[in-house]
Coordinates of C-alpha atoms in Angstrom, one line a residue:
M3 CA 10.8 8.0 14.8
T4 CA 8.0 10.0 13.2
P5 CA 8.2 13.8 13.5
E6 CA 4.9 15.3 14.8
P7 CA 2.4 15.7 13.3
C8 CA 2.2 12.2 11.8
P9 CA 2.4 12.3 8.0
I10 CA 0.1 9.3 7.6
C11 CA -2.6 10.9 9.9
A12 CA -2.2 14.0 7.7
K13 CA -2.5 11.9 4.6
H14 CA -5.8 10.5 5.8
R15 CA -7.1 14.0 6.3
G16 CA -6.1 14.8 2.6
D17 CA -3.0 16.9 3.5
G18 CA 0.7 16.6 2.7
P19 CA 3.0 15.0 0.1
L20 CA 1.9 11.4 0.8
V21 CA -1.7 11.9 -0.5
G22 CA -2.3 9.5 -3.4
P23 CA -5.4 8.1 -5.0
V24 CA -7.5 6.2 -2.4
L25 CA -8.5 2.7 -3.5
H26 CA -10.4 1.5 -0.5
E27 CA -11.3 3.0 2.9
D28 CA -13.4 1.8 5.8
R29 CA -13.6 2.6 9.5
L30 CA -10.4 0.7 10.2
V31 CA -8.0 0.9 7.2
V32 CA -7.2 3.0 4.1
A33 CA -5.6 1.6 0.9
S34 CA -4.1 4.1 -1.6
L35 CA -1.6 4.2 -4.4
R36 CA 1.8 5.6 -3.5
A37 CA 1.8 9.3 -4.4
D38 CA 5.4 9.4 -5.8
G39 CA 5.9 5.7 -6.6
P40 CA 6.0 3.5 -9.7
P41 CA 2.7 2.1 -11.0
G42 CA 1.6 -0.8 -8.8
Y43 CA 3.0 0.5 -5.5
A44 CA 0.4 1.0 -2.8
F45 CA -0.1 1.2 0.9
V46 CA -2.6 -0.2 3.4
E47 CA -2.7 1.8 6.6
T48 CA -4.6 1.7 9.8
R49 CA -6.9 4.7 10.4
R50 CA -6.0 4.6 14.1
H51 CA -2.5 5.9 14.8
V52 CA -0.6 2.7 16.0
G53 CA 3.0 1.9 15.7
G54 CA 3.1 -1.8 14.7
L55 CA 1.4 -5.0 14.2
E56 CA 1.6 -5.8 17.9
D57 CA -0.6 -2.8 18.6
L58 CA -3.6 -3.9 16.4
T59 CA -6.9 -4.9 17.7
P60 CA -8.3 -8.2 16.4
D61 CA -10.7 -6.2 14.1
E62 CA -7.9 -4.0 12.8
A63 CA -5.7 -7.1 12.1
A64 CA -8.5 -8.7 10.2
A65 CA -9.2 -5.6 8.2
L66 CA -5.5 -5.1 7.4
G67 CA -5.2 -8.7 6.2
R68 CA -8.5 -8.7 4.2
T69 CA -7.6 -5.4 2.5
T70 CA -4.0 -6.3 1.8
S71 CA -5.0 -9.7 0.2
G72 CA -7.8 -8.0 -1.8
L73 CA -5.4 -5.3 -3.0
A74 CA -2.9 -8.0 -4.1
R75 CA -5.6 -9.8 -6.0
A76 CA -6.7 -6.6 -7.7
L77 CA -3.1 -5.6 -8.7
A78 CA -2.6 -9.1 -10.2
A79 CA -5.9 -8.9 -12.1
V80 CA -5.2 -5.4 -13.5
L81 CA -1.4 -5.4 -14.1
P82 CA 0.9 -7.9 -15.8
V83 CA 2.7 -9.1 -12.7
E84 CA 5.0 -11.9 -11.8
R85 CA 4.3 -11.5 -8.1
V86 CA 2.8 -9.1 -5.6
H87 CA 5.1 -8.3 -2.6
T88 CA 4.2 -6.9 0.7
F89 CA 6.1 -5.8 3.8
V90 CA 5.8 -3.8 7.0
A91 CA 9.0 -2.1 8.2
G92 CA 8.0 0.8 10.3
L93 CA 11.4 2.4 10.5
G94 CA 10.7 5.9 9.2
V95 CA 7.1 6.6 10.1
D96 CA 5.6 5.3 13.4
H97 CA 2.1 4.7 12.0
L98 CA 1.5 1.2 10.8
H99 CA 1.6 1.0 7.0
Q100 CA 1.9 -2.1 4.8
H101 CA 3.7 -1.7 1.5
V102 CA 2.1 -3.6 -1.3
Y103 CA 3.8 -3.6 -4.7
V104 CA 4.1 -5.5 -7.9
R105 CA 7.0 -7.2 -9.6
P106 CA 6.2 -6.8 -13.3
R107 CA 6.2 -9.9 -15.5
G108 CA 9.5 -10.1 -17.3
T109 CA 11.6 -8.6 -14.5
P110 CA 15.2 -10.0 -14.9
A111 CA 15.9 -12.7 -12.3
D112 CA 18.9 -10.8 -11.0
V113 CA 16.7 -7.8 -9.9
P114 CA 16.2 -8.2 -6.2
W115 CA 12.8 -8.1 -4.4
W116 CA 13.7 -4.7 -2.9
P117 CA 13.7 -2.0 -4.1
P118 CA 10.8 -2.5 -6.4
A119 CA 11.8 -3.5 -9.9
P120 CA 11.9 -0.7 -12.5
S121 CA 8.5 -0.7 -13.9
A122 CA 7.5 -1.0 -17.5
L123 CA 3.9 -0.7 -16.6
A124 CA 2.3 2.0 -18.8
L125 CA -0.7 3.0 -16.7
D126 CA -1.1 6.5 -15.2
A127 CA -2.1 6.6 -11.5
S128 CA -5.7 7.8 -12.1
T129 CA -6.5 5.0 -14.7
L130 CA -4.9 2.4 -12.5
A131 CA -6.9 3.7 -9.5
V132 CA -10.2 3.4 -11.4
R133 CA -9.4 -0.2 -12.4
L134 CA -8.2 -1.2 -8.9
R135 CA -11.3 0.3 -7.3
A136 CA -13.5 -1.7 -9.7
Q137 CA -11.7 -4.9 -8.7
L138 CA -11.9 -4.1 -4.9
S139 CA -15.6 -3.3 -5.0

């Protein structure tokens, strides 16, 4: 699945093309904005290299859930959203990473849940990161 070395492990070291603004980090998980994505697209990843939800320790599962729900609340507080979506696919990179992204308010009903709706959100990544960190703290 994932070519070695793991691109998410590299990201956590600050290396590679996946590095985006970090929103939250602790000893178990890291939350960051997607480096090349639309505003309001983020990831929550385990620090430990694990492949899927079934590999999590109870503490990692709790941290993943707590961080993901906190990030969803922060996105909804900072951006004009209709809904915050999340999913774990694990098809391309064998390191658990949860996608968390917004559906902007006013997205036409015929736009599906995936891929993320084209965004009319006018915040640059650094401004958005500052506002999200404030909500998460």
